[in-house]
PDB file of C-alpha atoms in Angstrom:
ATOM      1  CA  MET K   5      -0.015  -0.016   0.005  1.00  0.00           C
ATOM      2  CA  GLY K   6       2.803   2.433   0.716  1.00  0.00           C
ATOM      3  CA  TYR K   7       4.415   1.763  -2.534  1.00  0.00           C
ATOM      4  CA  ALA K   8       0.996   2.355  -4.189  1.00  0.00           C
ATOM      5  CA  MET K   9       0.633   5.571  -2.382  1.00  0.00           C
ATOM      6  CA  VAL K  10       3.953   7.174  -3.445  1.00  0.00           C
ATOM      7  CA  ALA K  11       3.587   5.702  -7.140  1.00  0.00           C
ATOM      8  CA  PRO K  12       1.866   8.808  -8.385  1.00  0.00           C
ATOM      9  CA  LEU K  13       4.529  11.166  -7.226  1.00  0.00           C
ATOM     10  CA  LEU K  14       7.281   8.880  -8.476  1.00  0.00           C
ATOM     11  CA  VAL K  15       5.924   8.617 -11.948  1.00  0.00           C
ATOM     12  CA  PHE K  16       5.742  12.587 -11.861  1.00  0.00           C
ATOM     13  CA  ILE K  17       9.174  13.074 -10.732  1.00  0.00           C
ATOM     14  CA  LEU K  18      10.440  10.413 -13.316  1.00  0.00           C
ATOM     15  CA  ALA K  19       8.473  12.276 -16.172  1.00  0.00           C
ATOM     16  CA  LEU K  20       9.628  15.622 -15.087  1.00  0.00           C
ATOM     17  CA  ALA K  21      13.172  15.200 -14.197  1.00  0.00           C
ATOM     18  CA  LEU K  22      14.695  11.818 -15.140  1.00  0.00           C
ATOM     19  CA  TYR K  23      13.406  11.702 -18.697  1.00  0.00           C
ATOM     20  CA  PRO K  24      14.571  15.117 -19.902  1.00  0.00           C
ATOM     21  CA  THR K  25      18.041  14.347 -18.135  1.00  0.00           C
ATOM     22  CA  VAL K  26      18.220  11.088 -20.164  1.00  0.00           C
ATOM     23  CA  LEU K  27      17.456  12.956 -23.370  1.00  0.00           C
ATOM     24  CA  THR K  28      19.886  15.757 -22.672  1.00  0.00           C
ATOM     25  CA  THR K  29      22.742  13.052 -21.860  1.00  0.00           C
ATOM     26  CA  ILE K  30      21.973  11.395 -25.205  1.00  0.00           C
ATOM     27  CA  ASP K  31      21.787  14.567 -27.324  1.00  0.00           C
ATOM     28  CA  ALA K  32      24.903  16.054 -25.638  1.00  0.00           C
ATOM     29  CA  PHE K  33      26.911  13.590 -27.834  1.00  0.00           C
ATOM     30  CA  MET K  34      24.893  14.295 -31.099  1.00  0.00           C
ATOM     31  CA  HIS K  35      25.571  17.038 -33.654  1.00  0.00           C
ATOM     32  CA  ILE K  36      21.896  18.740 -33.596  1.00  0.00           C
ATOM     33  CA  ASP K  37      22.550  22.181 -35.404  1.00  0.00           C
ATOM     34  CA  ALA K  38      19.546  23.615 -37.335  1.00  0.00           C
ATOM     35  CA  LEU K  39      21.933  25.613 -39.525  1.00  0.00           C
ATOM     36  CA  THR K  40      24.136  22.804 -40.480  1.00  0.00           C
ATOM     37  CA  PRO K  41      22.181  19.516 -40.691  1.00  0.00           C
ATOM     38  CA  PRO K  42      21.843  16.532 -40.542  1.00  0.00           C
ATOM     39  CA  ASN K  43      22.043  15.505 -37.173  1.00  0.00           C
ATOM     40  CA  HIS K  44      24.444  12.585 -36.425  1.00  0.00           C
ATOM     41  CA  PHE K  45      26.760  11.095 -33.530  1.00  0.00           C
ATOM     42  CA  ALA K  46      29.518  13.517 -32.670  1.00  0.00           C
ATOM     43  CA  GLY K  47      31.163  11.778 -29.622  1.00  0.00           C
ATOM     44  CA  PHE K  48      32.967  14.275 -27.562  1.00  0.00           C
ATOM     45  CA  GLY K  49      32.919  16.842 -30.471  1.00  0.00           C
ATOM     46  CA  ASN K  50      30.280  19.255 -28.612  1.00  0.00           C
ATOM     47  CA  PHE K  51      32.547  19.052 -25.422  1.00  0.00           C
ATOM     48  CA  THR K  52      35.668  19.963 -27.153  1.00  0.00           C
ATOM     49  CA  ALA K  53      33.964  22.615 -29.193  1.00  0.00           C
ATOM     50  CA  ILE K  54      32.500  24.500 -26.076  1.00  0.00           C
ATOM     51  CA  PHE K  55      36.084  24.331 -24.225  1.00  0.00           C
ATOM     52  CA  SER K  56      37.834  25.549 -27.473  1.00  0.00           C
ATOM     53  CA  ASN K  57      35.278  28.625 -27.408  1.00  0.00           C
ATOM     54  CA  PRO K  58      36.780  31.705 -25.477  1.00  0.00           C
ATOM     55  CA  GLN K  59      33.409  33.032 -24.707  1.00  0.00           C
ATOM     56  CA  ILE K  60      32.324  30.010 -23.057  1.00  0.00           C
ATOM     57  CA  ARG K  61      35.474  29.578 -21.153  1.00  0.00           C
ATOM     58  CA  GLN K  62      35.145  33.134 -19.884  1.00  0.00           C
ATOM     59  CA  SER K  63      31.473  32.266 -18.705  1.00  0.00           C
ATOM     60  CA  PHE K  64      33.060  29.496 -16.579  1.00  0.00           C
ATOM     61  CA  GLU K  65      35.408  31.693 -14.804  1.00  0.00           C
ATOM     62  CA  ASN K  66      32.373  34.482 -14.326  1.00  0.00           C
ATOM     63  CA  THR K  67      30.400  31.634 -12.867  1.00  0.00           C
ATOM     64  CA  GLY K  68      33.188  30.817 -10.406  1.00  0.00           C
ATOM     65  CA  TRP K  69      33.095  34.323  -9.319  1.00  0.00           C
ATOM     66  CA  TYR K  70      29.208  34.270  -8.980  1.00  0.00           C
ATOM     67  CA  VAL K  71      29.541  31.187  -6.787  1.00  0.00           C
ATOM     68  CA  LEU K  72      32.157  32.842  -4.533  1.00  0.00           C
ATOM     69  CA  PHE K  73      30.123  36.068  -4.047  1.00  0.00           C
ATOM     70  CA  GLY K  74      26.782  34.320  -3.841  1.00  0.00           C
ATOM     71  CA  VAL K  75      27.692  31.634  -1.399  1.00  0.00           C
ATOM     72  CA  GLY K  76      29.826  33.900   0.849  1.00  0.00           C
ATOM     73  CA  LEU K  77      27.476  36.853   0.997  1.00  0.00           C
ATOM     74  CA  THR K  78      24.391  34.872   1.381  1.00  0.00           C
ATOM     75  CA  LEU K  79      26.018  32.761   4.264  1.00  0.00           C
ATOM     76  CA  VAL K  80      27.197  35.853   6.008  1.00  0.00           C
ATOM     77  CA  LEU K  81      23.918  37.914   5.533  1.00  0.00           C
ATOM     78  CA  GLY K  82      21.582  34.870   6.310  1.00  0.00           C
ATOM     79  CA  THR K  83      23.537  34.205   9.612  1.00  0.00           C
ATOM     80  CA  ALA K  84      23.578  37.890  10.536  1.00  0.00           C
ATOM     81  CA  PHE K  85      19.896  38.275   9.968  1.00  0.00           C
ATOM     82  CA  GLY K  86      19.241  35.030  11.757  1.00  0.00           C
ATOM     83  CA  LEU K  87      21.085  36.301  14.898  1.00  0.00           C
ATOM     84  CA  LEU K  88      19.296  39.522  14.878  1.00  0.00           C
ATOM     85  CA  LEU K  89      15.737  37.916  14.605  1.00  0.00           C
ATOM     86  CA  GLN K  90      16.609  35.255  17.105  1.00  0.00           C
ATOM     87  CA  ARG K  91      15.377  37.428  20.047  1.00  0.00           C
ATOM     88  CA  ARG K  92      11.773  38.536  20.221  1.00  0.00           C
ATOM     89  CA  PHE K  93      11.365  42.414  19.821  1.00  0.00           C
ATOM     90  CA  ARG K  94       8.545  44.860  18.933  1.00  0.00           C
ATOM     91  CA  GLY K  95       8.108  44.764  15.252  1.00  0.00           C
ATOM     92  CA  ARG K  96       9.924  41.639  14.688  1.00  0.00           C
ATOM     93  CA  GLY K  97       6.944  40.147  12.405  1.00  0.00           C
ATOM     94  CA  VAL K  98       7.034  43.107  10.275  1.00  0.00           C
ATOM     95  CA  VAL K  99      10.982  42.946  10.038  1.00  0.00           C
ATOM     96  CA  LEU K 100      10.617  39.191   9.137  1.00  0.00           C
ATOM     97  CA  ALA K 101       8.046  39.831   6.455  1.00  0.00           C
ATOM     98  CA  ILE K 102      10.163  42.520   4.871  1.00  0.00           C
ATOM     99  CA  VAL K 103      13.309  40.093   4.971  1.00  0.00           C
ATOM    100  CA  ILE K 104      11.331  37.403   3.346  1.00  0.00           C
ATOM    101  CA  LEU K 105       9.527  39.789   0.435  1.00  0.00           C
ATOM    102  CA  PRO K 106      12.532  39.388  -2.065  1.00  0.00           C
ATOM    103  CA  TRP K 107      12.315  35.641  -1.822  1.00  0.00           C
ATOM    104  CA  ALA K 108       8.752  35.732  -3.176  1.00  0.00           C
ATOM    105  CA  LEU K 109       9.667  37.836  -6.346  1.00  0.00           C
ATOM    106  CA  PRO K 110      10.731  36.202  -9.767  1.00  0.00           C
ATOM    107  CA  GLY K 111      14.226  36.642 -10.776  1.00  0.00           C
ATOM    108  CA  VAL K 112      13.411  38.676 -13.761  1.00  0.00           C
ATOM    109  CA  VAL K 113      11.274  40.977 -11.820  1.00  0.00           C
ATOM    110  CA  GLU K 114      14.317  41.445  -9.581  1.00  0.00           C
ATOM    111  CA  GLY K 115      16.411  42.098 -12.553  1.00  0.00           C
ATOM    112  CA  VAL K 116      14.343  44.782 -13.825  1.00  0.00           C
ATOM    113  CA  ILE K 117      13.952  46.513 -10.478  1.00  0.00           C
ATOM    114  CA  TRP K 118      17.672  46.584  -9.892  1.00  0.00           C
ATOM    115  CA  SER K 119      18.331  47.471 -13.683  1.00  0.00           C
ATOM    116  CA  TRP K 120      16.480  50.785 -12.657  1.00  0.00           C
ATOM    117  CA  ILE K 121      18.858  51.138  -9.856  1.00  0.00           C
ATOM    118  CA  TYR K 122      21.774  50.533 -11.832  1.00  0.00           C
ATOM    119  CA  ASP K 123      20.738  52.663 -14.933  1.00  0.00           C
ATOM    120  CA  PRO K 124      23.553  54.842 -16.118  1.00  0.00           C
ATOM    121  CA  THR K 125      21.206  57.922 -17.055  1.00  0.00           C
ATOM    122  CA  PHE K 126      18.670  58.075 -14.186  1.00  0.00           C
ATOM    123  CA  GLY K 127      19.644  55.131 -11.808  1.00  0.00           C
ATOM    124  CA  VAL K 128      19.090  55.466  -7.976  1.00  0.00           C
ATOM    125  CA  LEU K 129      22.891  54.263  -7.585  1.00  0.00           C
ATOM    126  CA  ASN K 130      24.145  56.906  -9.709  1.00  0.00           C
ATOM    127  CA  SER K 131      21.963  59.522  -8.085  1.00  0.00           C
ATOM    128  CA  VAL K 132      23.031  58.784  -4.601  1.00  0.00           C
ATOM    129  CA  LEU K 133      26.804  58.452  -5.201  1.00  0.00           C
ATOM    130  CA  LYS K 134      26.795  61.748  -7.253  1.00  0.00           C
ATOM    131  CA  SER K 135      24.846  63.389  -4.364  1.00  0.00           C
ATOM    132  CA  LEU K 136      27.565  62.314  -1.931  1.00  0.00           C
ATOM    133  CA  HIS K 137      30.048  63.685  -4.294  1.00  0.00           C
ATOM    134  CA  LEU K 138      31.643  60.076  -4.839  1.00  0.00           C
ATOM    135  CA  LEU K 139      31.159  60.277  -8.534  1.00  0.00           C
ATOM    136  CA  SER K 140      31.774  63.392 -10.737  1.00  0.00           C
ATOM    137  CA  GLN K 141      29.162  62.221 -13.536  1.00  0.00           C
ATOM    138  CA  TYR K 142      26.989  59.398 -14.095  1.00  0.00           C
ATOM    139  CA  GLN K 143      28.519  55.955 -15.194  1.00  0.00           C
ATOM    140  CA  LEU K 144      27.868  52.513 -16.491  1.00  0.00           C
ATOM    141  CA  PHE K 145      28.207  50.078 -13.760  1.00  0.00           C
ATOM    142  CA  ILE K 146      27.617  46.639 -15.474  1.00  0.00           C
ATOM    143  CA  GLY K 147      29.180  45.714 -18.779  1.00  0.00           C
ATOM    144  CA  THR K 148      32.399  47.548 -18.503  1.00  0.00           C
ATOM    145  CA  ARG K 149      34.669  45.928 -15.777  1.00  0.00           C
ATOM    146  CA  GLN K 150      34.282  42.170 -15.084  1.00  0.00           C
ATOM    147  CA  ILE K 151      34.581  41.880 -11.288  1.00  0.00           C
ATOM    148  CA  GLU K 152      32.468  44.935 -10.800  1.00  0.00           C
ATOM    149  CA  SER K 153      29.701  43.684 -13.034  1.00  0.00           C
ATOM    150  CA  ILE K 154      29.614  40.319 -11.617  1.00  0.00           C
ATOM    151  CA  LEU K 155      29.558  41.582  -8.106  1.00  0.00           C
ATOM    152  CA  LEU K 156      26.753  43.915  -8.595  1.00  0.00           C
ATOM    153  CA  THR K 157      24.722  41.319 -10.721  1.00  0.00           C
ATOM    154  CA  SER K 158      25.449  38.691  -7.856  1.00  0.00           C
ATOM    155  CA  LEU K 159      24.179  41.306  -5.367  1.00  0.00           C
ATOM    156  CA  VAL K 160      20.708  41.035  -6.968  1.00  0.00           C
ATOM    157  CA  GLN K 161      20.579  37.235  -6.531  1.00  0.00           C
ATOM    158  CA  VAL K 162      21.925  37.416  -2.863  1.00  0.00           C
ATOM    159  CA  TRP K 163      19.098  39.736  -2.311  1.00  0.00           C
ATOM    160  CA  GLN K 164      16.718  37.189  -3.403  1.00  0.00           C
ATOM    161  CA  ILE K 165      18.125  34.087  -1.777  1.00  0.00           C
ATOM    162  CA  THR K 166      19.311  35.531   1.560  1.00  0.00           C
ATOM    163  CA  PRO K 167      15.747  35.272   3.020  1.00  0.00           C
ATOM    164  CA  LEU K 168      15.609  31.587   2.729  1.00  0.00           C
ATOM    165  CA  ALA K 169      19.197  31.463   4.082  1.00  0.00           C
ATOM    166  CA  THR K 170      17.948  33.443   7.060  1.00  0.00           C
ATOM    167  CA  LEU K 171      14.873  31.133   7.742  1.00  0.00           C
ATOM    168  CA  LEU K 172      17.261  28.141   7.679  1.00  0.00           C
ATOM    169  CA  VAL K 173      19.547  29.839  10.135  1.00  0.00           C
ATOM    170  CA  LEU K 174      16.609  31.018  12.264  1.00  0.00           C
ATOM    171  CA  ALA K 175      15.050  27.726  12.389  1.00  0.00           C
ATOM    172  CA  SER K 176      18.457  26.124  13.603  1.00  0.00           C
ATOM    173  CA  LEU K 177      18.999  28.781  16.220  1.00  0.00           C
ATOM    174  CA  GLN K 178      15.504  28.114  17.735  1.00  0.00           C
ATOM    175  CA  SER K 179      16.383  24.633  18.130  1.00  0.00           C
ATOM    176  CA  ILE K 180      19.167  25.265  20.435  1.00  0.00           C
ATOM    177  CA  PRO K 181      18.269  25.005  24.192  1.00  0.00           C
ATOM    178  CA  GLY K 182      18.269  27.967  26.302  1.00  0.00           C
ATOM    179  CA  GLU K 183      20.056  25.950  28.852  1.00  0.00           C
ATOM    180  CA  VAL K 184      23.220  25.922  26.770  1.00  0.00           C
ATOM    181  CA  TYR K 185      23.609  29.429  26.551  1.00  0.00           C
ATOM    182  CA  GLU K 186      22.899  29.861  30.393  1.00  0.00           C
ATOM    183  CA  ALA K 187      25.726  27.426  31.040  1.00  0.00           C
ATOM    184  CA  ALA K 188      27.962  29.411  28.829  1.00  0.00           C
ATOM    185  CA  ARG K 189      27.309  32.670  30.621  1.00  0.00           C
ATOM    186  CA  VAL K 190      27.775  31.044  34.065  1.00  0.00           C
ATOM    187  CA  ASP K 191      31.246  29.919  32.920  1.00  0.00           C
ATOM    188  CA  GLY K 192      32.001  33.502  31.844  1.00  0.00           C
ATOM    189  CA  ALA K 193      31.799  33.172  27.996  1.00  0.00           C
ATOM    190  CA  GLY K 194      31.741  36.460  26.136  1.00  0.00           C
ATOM    191  CA  TRP K 195      29.183  37.310  23.198  1.00  0.00           C
ATOM    192  CA  TRP K 196      31.863  36.345  20.502  1.00  0.00           C
ATOM    193  CA  GLN K 197      32.943  33.072  22.443  1.00  0.00           C
ATOM    194  CA  VAL K 198      29.299  32.013  22.421  1.00  0.00           C
ATOM    195  CA  ILE K 199      28.757  32.833  18.690  1.00  0.00           C
ATOM    196  CA  ARG K 200      32.020  30.795  17.694  1.00  0.00           C
ATOM    197  CA  ARG K 201      31.994  28.010  20.127  1.00  0.00           C
ATOM    198  CA  ILE K 202      28.332  27.387  20.601  1.00  0.00           C
ATOM    199  CA  THR K 203      26.042  29.027  17.966  1.00  0.00           C
ATOM    200  CA  LEU K 204      28.115  28.516  14.798  1.00  0.00           C
ATOM    201  CA  PRO K 205      28.826  24.580  15.451  1.00  0.00           C
ATOM    202  CA  LEU K 206      25.247  23.924  16.449  1.00  0.00           C
ATOM    203  CA  ILE K 207      23.596  25.519  13.607  1.00  0.00           C
ATOM    204  CA  ARG K 208      25.829  23.761  11.019  1.00  0.00           C
ATOM    205  CA  PRO K 209      22.962  21.702   9.426  1.00  0.00           C
ATOM    206  CA  GLY K 210      21.164  24.924   8.665  1.00  0.00           C
ATOM    207  CA  LEU K 211      24.164  26.521   7.309  1.00  0.00           C
ATOM    208  CA  ALA K 212      25.034  23.491   5.240  1.00  0.00           C
ATOM    209  CA  ILE K 213      21.632  23.705   3.529  1.00  0.00           C
ATOM    210  CA  ALA K 214      21.787  27.310   3.143  1.00  0.00           C
ATOM    211  CA  ALA K 215      25.180  27.119   1.494  1.00  0.00           C
ATOM    212  CA  VAL K 216      23.954  24.216  -0.989  1.00  0.00           C
ATOM    213  CA  GLU K 217      20.828  26.322  -1.920  1.00  0.00           C
ATOM    214  CA  ALA K 218      23.085  29.387  -2.661  1.00  0.00           C
ATOM    215  CA  LEU K 219      25.587  27.145  -4.291  1.00  0.00           C
ATOM    216  CA  VAL K 220      23.046  25.739  -6.740  1.00  0.00           C
ATOM    217  CA  LEU K 221      21.433  28.952  -7.531  1.00  0.00           C
ATOM    218  CA  SER K 222      24.705  30.654  -8.157  1.00  0.00           C
ATOM    219  CA  LEU K 223      25.854  27.997 -10.473  1.00  0.00           C
ATOM    220  CA  ASN K 224      22.795  28.200 -12.367  1.00  0.00           C
ATOM    221  CA  ILE K 225      22.237  32.100 -12.234  1.00  0.00           C
ATOM    222  CA  PHE K 226      20.493  33.186 -15.602  1.00  0.00           C
ATOM    223  CA  ASP K 227      17.547  35.740 -14.960  1.00  0.00           C
ATOM    224  CA  GLN K 228      19.547  38.517 -13.209  1.00  0.00           C
ATOM    225  CA  VAL K 229      22.311  38.115 -15.696  1.00  0.00           C
ATOM    226  CA  TYR K 230      19.842  38.119 -18.586  1.00  0.00           C
ATOM    227  CA  VAL K 231      18.328  41.239 -17.838  1.00  0.00           C
ATOM    228  CA  LEU K 232      21.287  43.200 -16.433  1.00  0.00           C
ATOM    229  CA  ASN K 233      24.034  42.070 -18.831  1.00  0.00           C
ATOM    230  CA  ALA K 234      22.126  40.883 -21.931  1.00  0.00           C
ATOM    231  CA  GLY K 235      24.277  39.319 -24.320  1.00  0.00           C
ATOM    232  CA  ALA K 236      27.729  40.741 -23.306  1.00  0.00           C
ATOM    233  CA  THR K 237      30.525  38.531 -22.161  1.00  0.00           C
ATOM    234  CA  THR K 238      31.645  40.717 -19.402  1.00  0.00           C
ATOM    235  CA  ALA K 239      29.381  39.038 -16.663  1.00  0.00           C
ATOM    236  CA  SER K 240      28.207  36.239 -18.751  1.00  0.00           C
ATOM    237  CA  SER K 241      27.177  32.924 -16.818  1.00  0.00           C
ATOM    238  CA  VAL K 242      27.233  29.342 -18.047  1.00  0.00           C
ATOM    239  CA  MET K 243      23.472  29.430 -18.047  1.00  0.00           C
ATOM    240  CA  SER K 244      23.394  32.599 -20.214  1.00  0.00           C
ATOM    241  CA  VAL K 245      25.737  31.291 -22.696  1.00  0.00           C
ATOM    242  CA  THR K 246      23.888  27.974 -22.965  1.00  0.00           C
ATOM    243  CA  TYR K 247      20.590  30.035 -23.557  1.00  0.00           C
ATOM    244  CA  PHE K 248      22.485  32.093 -26.436  1.00  0.00           C
ATOM    245  CA  THR K 249      24.131  28.971 -27.901  1.00  0.00           C
ATOM    246  CA  THR K 250      21.015  27.001 -27.928  1.00  0.00           C
ATOM    247  CA  PHE K 251      18.302  29.543 -28.963  1.00  0.00           C
ATOM    248  CA  GLN K 252      20.149  32.078 -30.718  1.00  0.00           C
ATOM    249  CA  GLY K 253      22.969  30.088 -32.307  1.00  0.00           C
ATOM    250  CA  LEU K 254      20.544  27.024 -32.716  1.00  0.00           C
ATOM    251  CA  ASN K 255      23.450  24.874 -31.890  1.00  0.00           C
ATOM    252  CA  PHE K 256      21.371  22.473 -29.585  1.00  0.00           C
ATOM    253  CA  GLY K 257      24.006  19.823 -29.437  1.00  0.00           C
ATOM    254  CA  GLN K 258      26.397  22.190 -27.797  1.00  0.00           C
ATOM    255  CA  GLY K 259      23.555  23.600 -25.691  1.00  0.00           C
ATOM    256  CA  TYR K 260      22.773  20.047 -24.481  1.00  0.00           C
ATOM    257  CA  ALA K 261      26.636  19.448 -23.553  1.00  0.00           C
ATOM    258  CA  LEU K 262      26.702  22.735 -21.509  1.00  0.00           C
ATOM    259  CA  SER K 263      23.443  21.819 -19.878  1.00  0.00           C
ATOM    260  CA  LEU K 264      24.957  18.271 -18.982  1.00  0.00           C
ATOM    261  CA  LEU K 265      28.273  19.603 -17.803  1.00  0.00           C
ATOM    262  CA  ALA K 266      26.467  22.162 -15.516  1.00  0.00           C
ATOM    263  CA  THR K 267      24.265  19.476 -14.105  1.00  0.00           C
ATOM    264  CA  VAL K 268      27.232  17.272 -13.257  1.00  0.00           C
ATOM    265  CA  VAL K 269      29.137  20.022 -11.894  1.00  0.00           C
ATOM    266  CA  THR K 270      26.363  21.152  -9.591  1.00  0.00           C
ATOM    267  CA  VAL K 271      25.667  17.720  -8.412  1.00  0.00           C
ATOM    268  CA  LEU K 272      29.311  17.093  -7.571  1.00  0.00           C
ATOM    269  CA  LEU K 273      29.897  20.471  -5.840  1.00  0.00           C
ATOM    270  CA  SER K 274      26.545  20.053  -3.847  1.00  0.00           C
ATOM    271  CA  LEU K 275      27.526  16.735  -2.454  1.00  0.00           C
ATOM    272  CA  GLY K 276      30.876  18.082  -1.678  1.00  0.00           C
ATOM    273  CA  ALA K 277      29.607  21.163   0.080  1.00  0.00           C
ATOM    274  CA  LEU K 278      27.267  18.959   2.092  1.00  0.00           C
ATOM    275  CA  ARG K 279      30.113  16.411   3.147  1.00  0.00           C
ATOM    276  CA  LEU K 280      32.345  19.361   4.188  1.00  0.00           C
ATOM    277  CA  LEU K 281      29.610  21.376   6.118  1.00  0.00           C
ATOM    278  CA  TYR K 282      27.045  19.199   7.332  1.00  0.00           C
ATOM    279  CA  ARG K 283      27.142  17.814  10.832  1.00  0.00           C
ATOM    280  CA  LYS K 284      24.436  15.958  12.836  1.00  0.00           C
ATOM    281  CA  VAL K 285      23.734  17.892  15.910  1.00  0.00           C
ATOM    282  CA  THR K 286      22.155  16.180  19.028  1.00  0.00           C
ATOM    283  CA  PHE K 287      21.343  17.846  22.342  1.00  0.00           C
TER     284      PHE K 287
END
């Protein structure tokens, strides 16, 4: 009876995830190009072509920066907000609702909002910096310098995924018994010692899940890059290059190869992050 109850969900998951993955794996080794038919088996030709393409190699480097900024900033901000919201105070529910709000917005909507902030002619960021006399004239922030463009684009995604990290950290914090903190205070532990030796070790399960969530989303960042960076290679990601290769260049074989490669890298890095960070906590 148990197997019969979960069978519909199992069939749904297989149809939604496994079947497309199998097709992508097969087509990644095929030459499928609408501009140069016919289709035929290409072996590792698609993978050789994508690694010999300088724009695609640039996107891999950019994605590495997205992961570095995205995971690092998300964990730091998520932990800070979780600690801030751990204690009850007046207006805590309002603050929590404001913190969660960016998580509810689609990535494209966030990209449009932040494109208004970053706009080189009437953007809010330019206006604020110029009013503070930090800029002499309005400038283009995204599309000119690699690290600056990647950081500003990554901030948009961090703004979206930090609420989930905050909730994960907050849930882990609320599971810590108060007696542990009371014992630490009796022993004379200071605020930083409590954070470093008690809080952070005991919330590692929540931090591990938050890190994997940020890692997966950073590796597969697309919406924000597409809206803010368009087709420029300065801040392109693997997913944006995959989109342009597949649907603008009509080279579906290389697009499938990039998708398969991104899937494998995402799974391996996620498992590695879980193995490195996750620890079972018992009280």
